[in-house]
Amino acid sequence: MGVAGVEPIQDVAHLAHVEIRTPRMDETLEFLTTILSLQESHRAGPSVYLRAWGDYYHHTLKVTEADRAGLGHAAWRAVSPQALERRVTVLRERGWGRGWVEGDIGHGPAYRFVDPAGHLMEIFYDVEWHEAPGAVRTRLKNQPHKRPLAGIGTRRIDHVNLLARDVKANRQFLEDCLGFKLREHIVHGGHEMGAWLSVTPLVHDIAYMHDRAHADGRFHHVAFWLDDYGDLIRAADILKEAGARIEAGPAKHAVTNALFLYLYEPGGNRLELFTGGYLIFPPDWRPVTWTEEDRDLRVWWGGDLPESFFTYGTPAVEPVKADLPA
Amino acid sequence: MGVAGVEPIQDVAHLAHVEIRTPRMDETLEFLTTILSLQESHRAGPSVYLRAWGDYYHHTLKVTEADRAGLGHAAWRAVSPQALERRVTVLRERGWGRGWVEGDIGHGPAYRFVDPAGHLMEIFYDVEWHEAPGAVRTRLKNQPHKRPLAGIGTRRIDHVNLLARDVKANRQFLEDCLGFKLREHIVHGGHEMGAWLSVTPLVHDIAYMHDRAHADGRFHHVAFWLDDYGDLIRAADILKEAGARIEAGPAKHAVTNALFLYLYEPGGNRLELFTGGYLIFPPDWRPVTWTEEDRDLRVWWGGDLPESFFTYGTPAVEPVKADLPA
Amino acid sequence: MGVAGVEPIQDVAHLAHVEIRTPRMDETLEFLTTILSLQESHRAGPSVYLRAWGDYYHHTLKVTEADRAGLGHAAWRAVSPQALERRVTVLRERGWGRGWVEGDIGHGPAYRFVDPAGHLMEIFYDVEWHEAPGAVRTRLKNQPHKRPLAGIGTRRIDHVNLLARDVKANRQFLEDCLGFKLREHIVHGGHEMGAWLSVTPLVHDIAYMHDRAHADGRFHHVAFWLDDYGDLIRAADILKEAGARIEAGPAKHAVTNALFLYLYEPGGNRLELFTGGYLIFPPDWRPVTWTEEDRDLRVWWGGDLPESFFTYGTPAVEPVKADLPA
Amino acid sequence: MGVAGVEPIQDVAHLAHVEIRTPRMDETLEFLTTILSLQESHRAGPSVYLRAWGDYYHHTLKVTEADRAGLGHAAWRAVSPQALERRVTVLRERGWGRGWVEGDIGHGPAYRFVDPAGHLMEIFYDVEWHEAPGAVRTRLKNQPHKRPLAGIGTRRIDHVNLLARDVKANRQFLEDCLGFKLREHIVHGGHEMGAWLSVTPLVHDIAYMHDRAHADGRFHHVAFWLDDYGDLIRAADILKEAGARIEAGPAKHAVTNALFLYLYEPGGNRLELFTGGYLIFPPDWRPVTWTEEDRDLRVWWGGDLPESFFTYGTPAVEPVKADLPA
């Protein structure tokens, strides 16, 4: 937090977009647009830029063809040009910076950096807002786009979840270099097994979970928001009939207090459909710590999370034995 | 926004609580606790302190016996002691300050001020968090209290809505002195008829609507959040069978994009049950302006808002003719 | 109920389908298939046969091009060939019969008859079940078709509502000639203003409401079922953004205890989206009578029904003054 | 079907009530009334009579103190006195009859019989309807009682599920002696593992499932209906915070197409909360057969059913090895 003095200051505004890599570009796109109702904003080279109907910017999900599934990068928007500069200074000084890129379709110059686990991230300020063409412009002026007629109707990006060998190191990196606040974490025997952080009142904009495979830079999932419990149930029906691979849910997390459904897109990346949860407004939030005593609450209700949830990430690696109590 | 320089800075964290006055204390309390599921935190003198099951502090609604219904005050929490000082300085300099009070049950020293319409407000930093006693403590550590078994189950305070002769003056006061951001407003023939503002990503923490009665300091409503569309529908059934006075809804607003139900508590104050809506994360939000062309969208769908919605506030006044196009 | 002796016997199984007429065939079809998610089973001459994804037979809605909007006919399925014969005998003897027709696409020989208000009806036994082609066949063997990806997703036909000069005469016709049971009715000053009847446990398979225009054979609406409150709310959003003409709702009826949304299809016929309600299993149901004392309950909650609900039917007629207290 | 000739005739109207036995009377009652919102109609001797707010008769659940948990009896209402006589004749002739009893609180003379698995059942015609006292009488005249303010708000009894060594024999008994219709069944290697039957359009009023313990007369569960998906989700939250023992769900069955939640009441009997599903109106329904190929569909979505679901019934017995493929 240090840079601005003793007072906390919010320099990172929110999660702007996530890039995922897929070895099955056509199937991934077909699935995301047809079933999840994401809309194509642009195509360029090996990438397609997508957005949900309630997202305000040019895109929130970039899908890039690649040999293996996994994270491309996660991008944060700064609250101001000055905030961007402050964060770049810190990231560079601490050695996490990888330099400026000119930007991309949909946003301006971005500063690249990595987290301790090696996930590539970016931060930028200038951004292109989505302007809905006439036929899909809604009279609801506070809504960027008409609700699509087809598919699950995912409304907006919610958060990203990454795997890390050392959850604590990555959590502290977010706190120290980017001003994130720890909202909840799981601590078993002194080891931080998972951490949920945000700069917004969302219970998490990002989470880290322990990678039992001891790998670096792996991706667990990106989540999209649905408005209503019934939307999640309808989504499960649609996914099941479409032959999609549901991993778990609908069910409810104890951590985050939210309803979830995990699925794999055809390229192998895990996605989450997410609703419920709670908002955190107090500036002095005291992080919630889940310990061994809460082990029976891996879900609050609904079917338990399968083993794959704790071992599978993208890119996939050879399974290794868990090194920490799970 | 001046005080901290060219950059916007968030000094006000969120709406902490609202005080309403009621001439029918017993009936108001009975209704709020039995039907709306609010819980009593404390009683002192003419006041009872209530909270919803998802509220984190000692109370979010203070109910005070009085001759007439209306607003007692609205209270904001600052993000830090320094932020509190900065805001007090500004408020005092601009002439809106009314001085410090020692605090109240549930929070520390508070600085009192009025808005241009004369509504009493407070800002403070130190606050008492709610600690649920054993029987109502939940294993969901991120939830301050068990969900109550009885009633509608309103989850948390959401926003306050005030009437003002001059919406624009009050809106600008919030922007200039407290750093609020304008999210949406209604402008008819150059006259600002309503304004929705927030410091949080909620589409509004507070709204001002034009008081056709030309009165000062009147109260329109305080809103409580429900999680799910079905909760709102169940609430309507419960209210109707309980003989509660529903004014409008369930229906959906165009402004705020949210589902609503308006009702009167026995003391005559209007309350809202609220769900849906949208969250605003971009730091450079461009306020949505609703004009004469949107007049047919007083509701997005559902029964139209009745005349009372536009004329009734507390304390009630003799109706006067509307001075502006409605 | 006489024909089978002192004991009631159920000869009519359920509402099989409804035929509506439209002067705007293309727009009507486009709307029904794109927005309401009905699916085309067949086309022949001036008619297109549609079904919802949860309907078991070849079609439940036949749409026929015509000069004016209105009812084509309503069709009932008999519980057995013998039941069909019994009903034909009664209808013929009482003078309501209009003779056998060879059948239609999707069902076998049908006996035509009219009700006292002149609405054309049919009863048949042999019917063609829907067989979903491979791509839309679901592994849910108890579900006739995959849930469609697009549109509101109306699940099945629910009931038909007809206008009649003399509600009581038509209600008694259904009881005496077809074995329907009166479930609820509205009686004002001794005049039956509306009657809801069924042969199934649904609160109504058919309703009659008083036609203030004193016309004969007019159509009020056909209703389709949605599974969940949230489905109805999502439907309202979709309809509104599609520019559909919503007449009333979402709101809740006192009569039938169900949630409703009324809309006009582009050809001018009224449709209803319907969910909730209750099921009637007791064989000796005592009809619910709503009187003048219940006038304030035209809706249970939600916006009141507009005047058009009480005066508009298809085909449209010159409005006349109400002849009975409303 | 035979008794009335070649035509099917419906003599059994619906499931009237179920009696369960509990070794923990006080805790069972406390749970059923406080959490499940059942209401006490009467107490007599070792029994308490309960009903849900949407049930029309005096009671739908009778709870009787006993040494061990399990079924007391299941009671069916006949459609008429004549229908009752017809069924008594058949049951007596086939050897299943156990004689008349004078009746019970809430209904008239009842004929007792057993199914092949030894479950005690009754059939009667005369019944006492519930008359809500003033304070809980609702202006919704089609609703027997106000919705209770507290608890999950289960609306009405839905069905009963029994364990049997020989599913097919019991299924055929219901068809032959009582006129039930087979709606769905599971057949593995020629063995009927489960059968779902009804006399109403509900997908089942009663089900039999194979008892792997080879025991006689065991009880699997009685189900209560909730109106909305959101109600089921709220119920899960309430149950979990109340420390209730949830066995499975919320999730969705493939068989019956319905959403479920299974739980144990404190006395050890399994209960189900149930919503969704589908209604069967065609008189010539072709039973749905689930085979080995559908084994992966033990649930349609949501966590899989635990082993206990297939082995635990009341009274509990020593577990034995499954005798048939499961």
Tab-separated table of N, CA, C and O in Angstrom, chain B residues 63-145:
chain	number	residue	atom	x	y	z
B	63	VAL	N	-34.739	3.739	14.427
B	63	VAL	CA	-36.132	4.162	14.386
B	63	VAL	C	-36.418	4.986	15.629
B	63	VAL	O	-36.196	4.514	16.745
B	64	THR	N	-36.867	6.189	15.430
B	64	THR	CA	-37.071	7.106	16.553
B	64	THR	C	-38.517	7.595	16.606
B	64	THR	O	-39.075	7.996	15.577
B	65	GLU	N	-39.054	7.524	17.803
B	65	GLU	CA	-40.430	7.998	17.989
B	65	GLU	C	-40.480	9.508	17.804
B	65	GLU	O	-39.616	10.240	18.281
B	66	ALA	N	-41.504	9.975	17.110
B	66	ALA	CA	-41.596	11.405	16.824
B	66	ALA	C	-43.033	11.753	16.502
B	66	ALA	O	-43.878	10.882	16.297
B	67	ASP	N	-43.306	13.042	16.448
B	67	ASP	CA	-44.669	13.466	16.136
B	67	ASP	C	-45.061	13.116	14.710
B	67	ASP	O	-46.217	12.796	14.441
B	68	ARG	N	-44.110	13.266	13.847
B	68	ARG	CA	-44.423	13.041	12.444
B	68	ARG	C	-43.391	12.102	11.818
B	68	ARG	O	-42.234	12.050	12.230
B	69	ALA	N	-43.804	11.402	10.810
B	69	ALA	CA	-42.885	10.532	10.080
B	69	ALA	C	-41.878	11.381	9.324
B	69	ALA	O	-42.106	12.560	9.061
B	70	GLY	N	-40.780	10.770	8.948
B	70	GLY	CA	-39.783	11.481	8.158
B	70	GLY	C	-38.392	10.964	8.446
B	70	GLY	O	-38.209	9.990	9.195
B	71	LEU	N	-37.422	11.615	7.826
B	71	LEU	CA	-36.029	11.249	8.019
B	71	LEU	C	-35.524	11.832	9.332
B	71	LEU	O	-35.778	12.992	9.641
B	72	GLY	N	-34.767	11.016	10.075
B	72	GLY	CA	-33.994	11.554	11.184
B	72	GLY	C	-32.696	12.069	10.581
B	72	GLY	O	-32.495	13.257	10.410
B	73	HIS	N	-31.851	11.132	10.174
B	73	HIS	CA	-30.651	11.533	9.450
B	73	HIS	C	-30.155	10.347	8.636
B	73	HIS	O	-30.597	9.217	8.826
B	74	ALA	N	-29.246	10.658	7.723
B	74	ALA	CA	-28.550	9.612	6.971
B	74	ALA	C	-27.083	9.716	7.348
B	74	ALA	O	-26.551	10.822	7.472
B	75	ALA	N	-26.441	8.550	7.542
B	75	ALA	CA	-25.062	8.561	8.031
B	75	ALA	C	-24.130	7.844	7.063
B	75	ALA	O	-24.444	6.755	6.577
B	76	TRP	N	-23.000	8.493	6.813
B	76	TRP	CA	-21.999	7.930	5.905
B	76	TRP	C	-20.766	7.529	6.682
B	76	TRP	O	-20.366	8.226	7.616
B	77	ARG	N	-20.156	6.453	6.264
B	77	ARG	CA	-18.875	6.101	6.872
B	77	ARG	C	-17.751	6.598	5.976
B	77	ARG	O	-17.803	6.431	4.755
B	78	ALA	N	-16.737	7.187	6.578
B	78	ALA	CA	-15.547	7.613	5.837
B	78	ALA	C	-14.613	6.416	5.663
B	78	ALA	O	-14.696	5.435	6.405
B	79	VAL	N	-13.714	6.497	4.670
B	79	VAL	CA	-12.815	5.362	4.425
B	79	VAL	C	-11.671	5.324	5.431
B	79	VAL	O	-10.994	4.290	5.562
B	80	SER	N	-11.408	6.432	6.099
B	80	SER	CA	-10.298	6.476	7.059
B	80	SER	C	-10.485	7.708	7.944
B	80	SER	O	-11.263	8.600	7.609
B	81	PRO	N	-9.768	7.764	9.053
B	81	PRO	CA	-9.835	8.972	9.891
B	81	PRO	C	-9.396	10.215	9.112
B	81	PRO	O	-9.994	11.279	9.255
B	82	GLN	N	-8.381	10.066	8.276
B	82	GLN	CA	-7.920	11.212	7.483
B	82	GLN	C	-8.993	11.671	6.497
B	82	GLN	O	-9.186	12.861	6.271
B	83	ALA	N	-9.657	10.699	5.902
B	83	ALA	CA	-10.718	11.032	4.950
B	83	ALA	C	-11.834	11.781	5.669
B	83	ALA	O	-12.413	12.738	5.136
B	84	LEU	N	-12.127	11.327	6.858
B	84	LEU	CA	-13.152	12.001	7.668
B	84	LEU	C	-12.746	13.466	7.890
B	84	LEU	O	-13.543	14.389	7.689
B	85	GLU	N	-11.506	13.672	8.285
B	85	GLU	CA	-11.035	15.037	8.523
B	85	GLU	C	-11.145	15.895	7.268
B	85	GLU	O	-11.557	17.051	7.308
B	86	ARG	N	-10.732	15.342	6.152
B	86	ARG	CA	-10.793	16.099	4.886
B	86	ARG	C	-12.220	16.538	4.590
B	86	ARG	O	-12.468	17.660	4.182
B	87	ARG	N	-13.166	15.632	4.808
B	87	ARG	CA	-14.556	15.955	4.473
B	87	ARG	C	-15.136	16.981	5.448
B	87	ARG	O	-15.907	17.853	5.049
B	88	VAL	N	-14.724	16.842	6.728
B	88	VAL	CA	-15.204	17.806	7.714
B	88	VAL	C	-14.707	19.203	7.345
B	88	VAL	O	-15.451	20.191	7.394
B	89	THR	N	-13.475	19.277	6.944
B	89	THR	CA	-12.902	20.567	6.537
B	89	THR	C	-13.711	21.186	5.398
B	89	THR	O	-14.092	22.357	5.432
B	90	VAL	N	-13.972	20.404	4.406
B	90	VAL	CA	-14.725	20.906	3.261
B	90	VAL	C	-16.130	21.335	3.665
B	90	VAL	O	-16.601	22.420	3.307
B	91	LEU	N	-16.787	20.494	4.417
B	91	LEU	CA	-18.175	20.789	4.807
B	91	LEU	C	-18.247	22.060	5.655
B	91	LEU	O	-19.150	22.878	5.493
B	92	ARG	N	-17.279	22.195	6.542
B	92	ARG	CA	-17.252	23.379	7.393
B	92	ARG	C	-16.993	24.632	6.560
B	92	ARG	O	-17.692	25.636	6.688
B	93	GLU	N	-16.024	24.534	5.674
B	93	GLU	CA	-15.669	25.691	4.836
B	93	GLU	C	-16.824	26.132	3.953
B	93	GLU	O	-17.014	27.308	3.703
B	94	ARG	N	-17.567	25.181	3.476
B	94	ARG	CA	-18.660	25.520	2.568
B	94	ARG	C	-19.926	25.915	3.331
B	94	ARG	O	-20.946	26.213	2.732
B	95	GLY	N	-19.877	25.805	4.624
B	95	GLY	CA	-21.014	26.282	5.406
B	95	GLY	C	-22.114	25.260	5.667
B	95	GLY	O	-23.182	25.591	6.169
B	96	TRP	N	-21.862	23.996	5.354
B	96	TRP	CA	-22.897	22.977	5.578
B	96	TRP	C	-22.756	22.287	6.929
B	96	TRP	O	-23.659	21.563	7.346
B	97	GLY	N	-21.624	22.502	7.584
B	97	GLY	CA	-21.353	21.803	8.843
B	97	GLY	C	-22.252	22.254	9.980
B	97	GLY	O	-22.651	23.414	10.055
B	98	ARG	N	-22.557	21.315	10.866
B	98	ARG	CA	-23.356	21.624	12.049
B	98	ARG	C	-22.636	21.193	13.317
B	98	ARG	O	-23.193	21.234	14.405
B	99	GLY	N	-21.430	20.713	13.170
B	99	GLY	CA	-20.640	20.392	14.344
B	99	GLY	C	-20.591	18.907	14.687
B	99	GLY	O	-21.367	18.102	14.178
B	100	TRP	N	-19.633	18.587	15.572
B	100	TRP	CA	-19.435	17.204	15.995
B	100	TRP	C	-20.459	16.795	17.040
B	100	TRP	O	-20.851	17.592	17.881
B	101	VAL	N	-20.836	15.554	16.990
B	101	VAL	CA	-21.575	14.950	18.101
B	101	VAL	C	-20.727	13.802	18.609
B	101	VAL	O	-19.880	13.255	17.896
B	102	GLU	N	-20.990	13.453	19.862
B	102	GLU	CA	-20.129	12.449	20.491
B	102	GLU	C	-20.236	11.080	19.855
B	102	GLU	O	-19.432	10.196	20.116
B	103	GLY	N	-21.223	10.931	19.074
B	103	GLY	CA	-21.442	9.611	18.499
B	103	GLY	C	-22.776	9.102	18.976
B	103	GLY	O	-23.611	9.850	19.499
B	104	ASP	N	-22.971	7.838	18.780
B	104	ASP	CA	-24.251	7.228	19.125
B	104	ASP	C	-23.951	5.780	19.466
B	104	ASP	O	-22.819	5.304	19.306
B	105	ILE	N	-24.952	5.094	19.936
B	105	ILE	CA	-24.811	3.658	20.090
B	105	ILE	C	-24.324	3.107	18.749
B	105	ILE	O	-24.902	3.391	17.716
B	106	GLY	N	-23.244	2.362	18.780
B	106	GLY	CA	-22.826	1.684	17.556
B	106	GLY	C	-21.783	2.392	16.727
B	106	GLY	O	-21.240	1.813	15.796
B	107	HIS	N	-21.505	3.650	17.029
B	107	HIS	CA	-20.408	4.303	16.291
B	107	HIS	C	-19.821	5.451	17.099
B	107	HIS	O	-20.397	5.903	18.097
B	108	GLY	N	-18.671	5.926	16.668
B	108	GLY	CA	-17.927	6.957	17.376
B	108	GLY	C	-18.318	8.364	16.950
B	108	GLY	O	-19.387	8.570	16.358
B	109	PRO	N	-17.460	9.320	17.254
B	109	PRO	CA	-17.735	10.730	16.982
B	109	PRO	C	-18.158	10.939	15.530
B	109	PRO	O	-17.551	10.399	14.606
B	110	ALA	N	-19.190	11.751	15.366
B	110	ALA	CA	-19.727	11.965	14.028
B	110	ALA	C	-19.867	13.454	13.777
B	110	ALA	O	-20.210	14.227	14.681
B	111	TYR	N	-19.592	13.837	12.555
B	111	TYR	CA	-19.737	15.235	12.186
B	111	TYR	C	-21.073	15.409	11.481
B	111	TYR	O	-21.376	14.705	10.519
B	112	ARG	N	-21.843	16.366	12.006
B	112	ARG	CA	-23.169	16.592	11.439
B	112	ARG	C	-23.139	17.687	10.388
B	112	ARG	O	-22.403	18.672	10.527
B	113	PHE	N	-23.964	17.505	9.370
B	113	PHE	CA	-24.076	18.543	8.341
B	113	PHE	C	-25.441	18.419	7.692
B	113	PHE	O	-26.187	17.455	7.942
B	114	VAL	N	-25.786	19.396	6.903
B	114	VAL	CA	-27.052	19.330	6.158
B	114	VAL	C	-26.756	19.461	4.677
B	114	VAL	O	-25.738	20.028	4.274
B	115	ASP	N	-27.662	18.907	3.881
B	115	ASP	CA	-27.571	19.141	2.436
B	115	ASP	C	-28.373	20.407	2.126
B	115	ASP	O	-29.062	20.944	3.007
B	116	PRO	N	-28.289	20.937	0.911
B	116	PRO	CA	-29.025	22.169	0.587
B	116	PRO	C	-30.527	22.054	0.842
B	116	PRO	O	-31.171	23.048	1.183
B	117	ALA	N	-31.069	20.855	0.742
B	117	ALA	CA	-32.506	20.684	0.991
B	117	ALA	C	-32.812	20.578	2.482
B	117	ALA	O	-33.979	20.463	2.866
B	118	GLY	N	-31.777	20.604	3.295
B	118	GLY	CA	-31.994	20.608	4.729
B	118	GLY	C	-32.054	19.245	5.395
B	118	GLY	O	-32.359	19.144	6.585
B	119	HIS	N	-31.765	18.176	4.666
B	119	HIS	CA	-31.732	16.847	5.305
B	119	HIS	C	-30.500	16.763	6.188
B	119	HIS	O	-29.391	17.102	5.761
B	120	LEU	N	-30.700	16.249	7.397
B	120	LEU	CA	-29.580	16.085	8.321
B	120	LEU	C	-28.774	14.841	7.959
B	120	LEU	O	-29.349	13.770	7.729
B	121	MET	N	-27.446	15.017	7.923
B	121	MET	CA	-26.567	13.880	7.640
B	121	MET	C	-25.423	13.856	8.646
B	121	MET	O	-25.175	14.836	9.345
B	122	GLU	N	-24.735	12.705	8.685
B	122	GLU	CA	-23.566	12.558	9.546
B	122	GLU	C	-22.497	11.788	8.796
B	122	GLU	O	-22.800	10.985	7.902
B	123	ILE	N	-21.276	12.040	9.211
B	123	ILE	CA	-20.172	11.222	8.694
B	123	ILE	C	-19.283	10.862	9.862
B	123	ILE	O	-19.044	11.667	10.766
B	124	PHE	N	-18.846	9.601	9.885
B	124	PHE	CA	-17.985	9.148	10.987
B	124	PHE	C	-17.058	8.058	10.466
B	124	PHE	O	-17.224	7.568	9.346
B	125	TYR	N	-16.096	7.690	11.286
B	125	TYR	CA	-15.224	6.575	10.895
B	125	TYR	C	-15.362	5.386	11.843
B	125	TYR	O	-15.563	4.268	11.404
B	126	ASP	N	-15.237	5.663	13.140
B	126	ASP	CA	-15.254	4.546	14.103
B	126	ASP	C	-16.633	3.919	14.193
B	126	ASP	O	-17.641	4.614	14.346
B	127	VAL	N	-16.657	2.620	14.132
B	127	VAL	CA	-17.931	1.927	14.099
B	127	VAL	C	-17.832	0.608	14.838
B	127	VAL	O	-16.753	0.008	14.919
B	128	GLU	N	-18.928	0.181	15.379
B	128	GLU	CA	-18.988	-1.103	16.069
B	128	GLU	C	-19.512	-2.161	15.109
B	128	GLU	O	-20.578	-1.995	14.523
B	129	TRP	N	-18.760	-3.227	14.965
B	129	TRP	CA	-19.232	-4.307	14.099
B	129	TRP	C	-20.215	-5.194	14.861
B	129	TRP	O	-20.104	-5.364	16.059
B	130	HIS	N	-21.128	-5.767	14.128
B	130	HIS	CA	-22.076	-6.690	14.749
B	130	HIS	C	-21.396	-8.007	15.070
B	130	HIS	O	-20.707	-8.584	14.224
B	131	GLU	N	-21.586	-8.455	16.300
B	131	GLU	CA	-21.092	-9.784	16.677
B	131	GLU	C	-22.287	-10.642	17.023
B	131	GLU	O	-22.941	-10.439	18.035
B	132	ALA	N	-22.581	-11.593	16.183
B	132	ALA	CA	-23.771	-12.419	16.397
B	132	ALA	C	-23.575	-13.323	17.604
B	132	ALA	O	-22.544	-13.984	17.733
B	133	PRO	N	-24.555	-13.365	18.497
B	133	PRO	CA	-24.483	-14.321	19.613
B	133	PRO	C	-24.512	-15.745	19.064
B	133	PRO	O	-24.940	-15.984	17.928
B	134	GLY	N	-24.091	-16.653	19.895
B	134	GLY	CA	-23.924	-18.046	19.481
B	134	GLY	C	-25.050	-18.652	18.671
B	134	GLY	O	-24.821	-19.229	17.611
B	135	ALA	N	-26.259	-18.487	19.141
B	135	ALA	CA	-27.368	-19.196	18.504
B	135	ALA	C	-27.642	-18.698	17.091
B	135	ALA	O	-28.196	-19.415	16.273
B	136	VAL	N	-27.263	-17.480	16.812
B	136	VAL	CA	-27.527	-16.925	15.491
B	136	VAL	C	-26.241	-16.663	14.715
B	136	VAL	O	-26.245	-16.022	13.679
B	137	ARG	N	-25.143	-17.172	15.259
B	137	ARG	CA	-23.879	-17.098	14.525
B	137	ARG	C	-23.869	-18.241	13.516
B	137	ARG	O	-24.222	-19.365	13.840
B	138	THR	N	-23.456	-17.951	12.322
B	138	THR	CA	-23.475	-18.984	11.296
B	138	THR	C	-22.061	-19.487	11.006
B	138	THR	O	-21.083	-18.749	11.197
B	139	ARG	N	-21.981	-20.721	10.549
B	139	ARG	CA	-20.676	-21.243	10.159
B	139	ARG	C	-20.175	-20.578	8.887
B	139	ARG	O	-19.014	-20.723	8.522
B	140	LEU	N	-21.045	-19.856	8.215
B	140	LEU	CA	-20.624	-19.035	7.075
B	140	LEU	C	-19.940	-17.794	7.635
B	140	LEU	O	-20.577	-16.792	7.914
B	141	LYS	N	-18.636	-17.880	7.811
B	141	LYS	CA	-17.910	-16.819	8.513
B	141	LYS	C	-17.969	-15.485	7.787
B	141	LYS	O	-17.650	-14.455	8.357
B	142	ASN	N	-18.298	-15.519	6.521
B	142	ASN	CA	-18.391	-14.272	5.755
B	142	ASN	C	-19.780	-13.644	5.835
B	142	ASN	O	-20.064	-12.674	5.145
B	143	GLN	N	-20.605	-14.189	6.659
B	143	GLN	CA	-21.983	-13.700	6.808
B	143	GLN	C	-22.167	-13.331	8.271
B	143	GLN	O	-21.962	-14.166	9.149
B	144	PRO	N	-22.598	-12.101	8.553
B	144	PRO	CA	-22.560	-11.652	9.948
B	144	PRO	C	-23.581	-12.292	10.876
B	144	PRO	O	-23.474	-12.159	12.089
B	145	HIS	N	-24.543	-12.991	10.334
B	145	HIS	CA	-25.653	-13.459	11.146
B	145	HIS	C	-26.350	-14.560	10.360
B	145	HIS	O	-26.355	-14.543	9.142
